[in-house]
Amino acid sequence: MLKSLEPKIIQKMDQKKSLYANVVKQFKKAADLMNLDDDLRKIFIKTDNEIVVNFPVKMDDGQIEIFTGYRVQHNNALGPYKGGIRYHPLVDIDEVRALASWMTWKSAITDIPFGGAKGGIQFDPSKYTINEIERITRRFTFAIGNNIGPEYDILAPDMNTNSQIMAWILDTYLSTIPPQERYRCIPVVTGKPVESGGSLGRDKATGQGVVFVIEEWAKENNFDLSSATYIVQGYGNVGSWAARQLKSYGSKLIAVEDNFGTIFNPKGIDPDVLTNYVREKGSIRNYIDAETIDCKTFLSTKADIFIPAALENQINVETAPLLNVKLVAEGANGPTDPEGDIILQNRKIDIIPDILCNSGGVIVSYFEWLQNKRSESWELEEVDCKLRKKINNAYKRVSDTAKEYKTDRRTAAYIVALSRLKIVYRERGIFP
Ligand code: NAD
């Protein structure tokens, strides 16, 4: 894909900390505050199933390479397991475990009848051709086999995966199903191309959801978005869509970082023009209408809103003191580690936590799943309107809970999720 560019991935590799340890810390803080009983703590702290597959793929030069893929299913008390698939060299069981459990909380907060799962393949897609990526995708899907299914475990895009990859997963999965049953299996994957059963608005859903909750935050804080400035880390699906949607409020994008470069223009960077540039060049690097800055300067940029939309653990003990913003709207999963979180709170920088902020993706995945099951195809306005309603309701639930428990929004979001799950466990009990 981007063979000519040298990514920062290598540089970040040795910084990797246990992401699941972050989840456990966040979970425990909420569980203590709401006095969650020990039995439920034991259940939620463990994942239901962890599938690891090693599989061979033939490269373009005829050589065989072995890849490792993961699918972790955290909890399905509220409905089928649901979660994205990530392609990245840092993917490992610890990361997928964390991402899977965040999906459980996300579905619970937004009142969606799904559980939580996540998957990934440990490789750097920028080092492979499109044909190799297709074979890797298909062979992974085949290896995972019937551990996924439209009413069992539903997939979606995440970092470095997109609607084309979802189409290959769908096609491979359907090829393993008897012809008479294929049609009902289309919702095994969401985030598909519209022509292959995808939903209008799914491509922008996560970024759109980020902006809907920023709008709610602005209303709550009497903050004027029309004169706001914002910076974005990660200019892929989530970052670029959030940037483009925020432009329509009159807010100004002034700095962007991606895996290959960092740019700044105090007069404003047009998110639409930048998106077209990234489509053509593969990165924001060398964008003509901005100056190049280093990562530290990017993080220190004075702005109103910071949207991290790349990797986890980016806001930590070293970087949190640098931030010069009023709000961090977490488009990425886990961008703030627990130490960074405390620093931001002490510095009175507001946070809309990931499990609320980026839930637009799973909300519209649910809409896609519903449309497939009902053989319907909704207009974009209908999708957007339903998304706004669902995510705004979730925002209100989290805000009210934060006030009730006198706690931060992240802990409140966990409390909302755990309260819902707690009722289900109480009603259904434990078999046998
Ligand atoms: P993507 O692959 O479309 O884009 C990722 C972006 O991050 C790219 O611009 C890439 O260059 C940049 N990036 C990668 N490594 C970086 C680094 N070390 N420093 C700076 N930038 C870096 O991925 P995406 O789908 O937009 O996902 C981004 C984040 O949002 C992930 O945390 C993902 O889990 C989360 N998320 C995605 C969705 C979705 O629907 N796609 C839903 C919810 C949450």
XYZ file of C-alpha atoms in Angstrom, residues 198-399:
202
model
C -23.469 -2.257 3.625
C -25.357 0.641 5.194
C -25.270 4.194 3.962
C -23.413 6.250 6.536
C -21.352 3.358 8.003
C -18.116 4.706 6.501
C -18.441 8.021 8.355
C -20.323 6.647 11.393
C -17.510 6.651 13.955
C -16.273 10.155 13.043
C -19.845 11.406 12.811
C -20.584 10.002 16.281
C -17.464 11.709 17.669
C -18.784 15.032 16.376
C -22.328 14.453 17.690
C -20.955 13.978 21.213
C -18.633 16.979 20.854
C -21.766 18.981 19.985
C -23.481 17.692 23.152
C -20.406 18.587 25.217
C -20.403 22.092 23.670
C -24.083 22.578 24.585
C -23.464 21.351 28.117
C -20.522 23.728 28.544
C -21.906 26.757 26.657
C -19.011 26.413 24.264
C -19.183 27.968 20.794
C -18.023 25.457 18.172
C -18.137 28.029 15.359
C -14.956 29.687 16.639
C -13.265 26.527 17.927
C -9.904 25.125 16.822
C -9.050 21.418 16.799
C -6.155 19.057 16.201
C -6.412 15.439 15.036
C -4.041 12.500 15.529
C -4.608 9.804 12.887
C -6.152 10.809 9.574
C -7.749 7.521 8.537
C -11.410 6.586 8.730
C -12.201 8.015 12.168
C -9.895 11.057 12.160
C -10.678 12.278 8.652
C -14.443 11.855 9.020
C -14.481 13.586 12.403
C -12.407 16.450 10.946
C -14.721 16.823 7.951
C -17.900 16.775 10.037
C -16.549 19.313 12.535
C -15.744 21.701 9.661
C -19.492 22.147 9.047
C -19.844 23.809 12.489
C -17.270 26.442 11.492
C -14.509 24.942 13.662
C -10.941 25.188 12.332
C -8.508 22.249 11.949
C -5.003 23.555 12.699
C -2.732 20.502 13.157
C -2.746 16.834 12.113
C -0.470 13.871 12.824
C -0.489 10.488 11.123
C 1.883 7.534 11.020
C 4.145 9.231 8.488
C 4.106 12.955 9.242
C 2.861 15.914 11.306
C 1.541 19.202 9.858
C 0.445 22.601 11.233
C -1.266 25.691 9.841
C -2.696 28.241 12.321
C -4.857 29.704 9.531
C -6.600 26.359 9.093
C -6.241 23.153 7.089
C -9.211 22.231 4.894
C -10.230 18.695 6.005
C -11.838 17.875 2.639
C -8.777 18.900 0.640
C -6.523 17.024 3.077
C -8.696 13.897 2.747
C -8.342 13.978 -1.039
C -4.578 14.471 -0.625
C -4.340 11.425 1.692
C -6.405 9.352 -0.747
C -3.872 10.123 -3.458
C -0.592 10.070 -1.481
C -1.395 7.641 1.337
C -0.444 10.116 4.090
C -0.640 13.750 5.208
C 3.147 14.023 4.825
C 4.396 16.899 2.623
C 0.904 18.460 2.390
C 1.648 21.743 0.668
C -0.651 24.115 2.585
C 0.931 23.550 6.031
C 4.330 23.451 7.726
C 5.924 20.266 9.031
C 6.300 20.084 12.812
C 7.550 17.390 15.197
C 5.306 15.151 17.333
C 6.015 17.055 20.563
C 5.090 20.402 18.995
C 1.930 18.797 17.630
C 0.860 17.611 21.080
C 1.641 21.049 22.591
C -0.436 22.930 19.987
C -2.853 25.352 21.622
C -6.345 24.408 20.446
C -9.798 23.849 21.934
C -10.275 20.195 21.014
C -7.908 17.260 20.516
C -9.267 14.219 18.681
C -6.881 11.259 19.053
C -7.887 8.819 16.297
C -4.870 6.549 15.928
C -3.240 4.158 18.387
C -3.684 3.464 22.095
C -1.586 4.847 25.019
C -0.732 8.058 23.143
C -1.715 10.298 26.090
C 0.472 9.128 28.934
C 2.690 10.349 31.749
C 5.068 11.984 29.240
C 2.598 13.480 26.788
C -0.414 14.444 28.968
C 1.470 17.442 30.500
C 2.079 18.774 26.963
C -1.563 19.032 25.897
C -2.902 22.567 25.574
C -6.604 21.912 24.897
C -9.971 22.100 26.706
C -11.364 18.775 25.514
C -9.998 15.382 24.466
C -12.616 13.563 22.367
C -11.338 9.984 22.128
C -11.963 8.749 18.587
C -9.374 5.982 19.050
C -9.742 3.080 21.457
C -7.628 3.494 24.582
C -5.666 6.605 23.519
C -5.302 7.734 27.154
C -3.590 5.431 29.647
C -4.569 5.548 33.361
C -1.609 7.791 34.313
C -2.373 10.183 31.454
C -6.009 10.174 32.530
C -5.142 11.383 36.041
C -2.894 14.124 34.663
C -5.653 15.374 32.336
C -8.175 15.352 35.176
C -5.812 17.290 37.453
C -5.217 19.785 34.670
C -9.026 20.160 34.241
C -8.904 18.968 30.645
C -12.263 17.402 29.886
C -12.459 13.921 28.303
C -15.202 12.231 26.313
C -14.081 8.614 26.808
C -13.575 6.192 23.922
C -16.316 3.750 24.926
C -18.827 6.567 24.487
C -17.076 8.861 21.996
C -16.324 6.334 19.228
C -19.463 4.211 19.659
C -20.981 5.627 16.440
C -19.263 2.778 14.574
C -20.924 -0.027 16.490
C -24.261 1.836 16.476
C -24.364 2.017 12.679
C -22.990 -1.540 12.433
C -26.079 -2.531 14.398
C -28.225 -0.574 11.915
C -26.510 -2.406 9.035
C -27.125 -5.762 10.735
C -30.806 -4.858 11.183
C -31.198 -3.724 7.567
C -29.641 -6.983 6.322
C -31.916 -9.096 8.512
C -35.013 -7.182 7.375
C -33.913 -6.904 3.718
C -34.157 -3.131 3.998
C -32.013 -0.258 2.883
C -32.347 2.954 4.872
C -31.803 6.496 3.567
C -28.709 8.310 4.854
C -30.871 10.866 6.716
C -32.582 8.039 8.582
C -29.248 6.469 9.565
C -27.821 9.826 10.716
C -30.957 10.727 12.650
C -31.067 7.357 14.450
C -27.322 7.543 15.185
C -27.650 11.025 16.663
C -30.517 9.911 18.892
C -28.741 6.803 20.166
C -25.364 8.405 20.842
C -26.893 11.540 22.397
C -28.969 9.376 24.741
C -25.794 7.522 25.698
C -24.008 10.855 26.294
C -26.832 11.965 28.590
C -26.822 8.660 30.516
C -23.065 9.005 31.069
C -23.270 12.695 32.045
